[in-house]
């Protein structure tokens, strides 16, 4: 079976270095908020090109704490609105509602599956405080247009970069394209820890300091609490794992790009719609997502021929029980995307041989 993502083999490449890093943490006797987290924050900020990176417990917390910090800073309030793509993983939207703000969903484009910048302005009200573009599948959103709208209406831009470590827009990277950005280091992400992890990147010192305090019980100075904070920290072991893996991120992205290029060039089947890409070298190919009318049939065909695929995602957030308040809203493009998408295997370790086998199967497929 060709796995969708072979995490075991992926991390096995770095086994010795990961073990050394782990040993270093064990022997340091310091397991929370020490040298590893500090160093990773510096290295990740440098990688993204931002002034600051703040380690937190996971990607959802990264996004949630950005909004929470803006509330503490007096920039956002309960009941304010944040514009977010309807076509996203639900965590983007959860971060908004967790703060008692209202997510306002905007349709995706049928070609790039990202928030449609042409539909943002009509969703802006007097309560709108931010736009949250999601760089879904590893391709950055149309930031020129989004930043232009944000400037015109004095809105914050909060990137959800959970799928886009290392992706470019122009000469800047995801994480450095708005006012603040949330990253996830969930094991399956392009930069994955061996457990949960996340980070916020920003060039705003006050925001970085507020998030640092909020994630540490609201405290900047031990036993003095400025805010009613939470416990959301990137622990030393995971930071040490991430420091090892950050060194190989660009190499892994390169392999993903080779596979994506091969798929794009060779999958020629009238039943299969390939992703439309602005620039293949800006995209980090967290997922290679095709569309087809009879998605379940194609998934079954591949499964029977030894290829594992996944669906990102089968049910759009506005159709989830958790968000029944959106029940009457209709986002036909998002719904079409969710009903037709299928993610092909892609990873930093996938071989060209396996990729060819998948393509051959797709060429033979009669939908
Ligand atoms: C994974 C993901 C998140 C959440 O990250 P976690 O670390 O799993 O909490 C948020 N947004 C998007 C788009 C994601 O893919």
PDB file of C-alpha atoms in Angstrom, residues 84-88 93 105-108 115 316-318 331 334 338:
ATOM      1  CA  UNK A  84     -12.738  33.924   7.239  1.00  0.00           C
ATOM      2  CA  UNK A  85     -13.036  31.616   4.215  1.00  0.00           C
ATOM      3  CA  UNK A  86     -15.990  29.213   4.283  1.00  0.00           C
ATOM      4  CA  UNK A  87     -13.642  26.681   2.688  1.00  0.00           C
ATOM      5  CA  UNK A  88     -11.219  25.953   5.516  1.00  0.00           C
ATOM      6  CA  UNK A  93     -13.342  29.381  12.629  1.00  0.00           C
ATOM      7  CA  UNK A 105     -17.767  33.255   6.115  1.00  0.00           C
ATOM      8  CA  UNK A 106     -16.733  34.242   2.612  1.00  0.00           C
ATOM      9  CA  UNK A 107     -16.790  31.973  -0.433  1.00  0.00           C
ATOM     10  CA  UNK A 108     -13.743  30.345  -1.952  1.00  0.00           C
ATOM     11  CA  UNK A 115     -10.865  32.982  -0.006  1.00  0.00           C
ATOM     12  CA  UNK A 316     -17.767  22.159   5.287  1.00  0.00           C
ATOM     13  CA  UNK A 317     -17.704  23.973   8.644  1.00  0.00           C
ATOM     14  CA  UNK A 318     -21.072  25.680   8.024  1.00  0.00           C
ATOM     15  CA  UNK A 331     -21.860  28.661   0.072  1.00  0.00           C
ATOM     16  CA  UNK A 334     -17.389  25.673  -0.880  1.00  0.00           C
ATOM     17  CA  UNK A 338     -16.069  19.668  -0.228  1.00  0.00           C
TER      18      UNK A 338
END
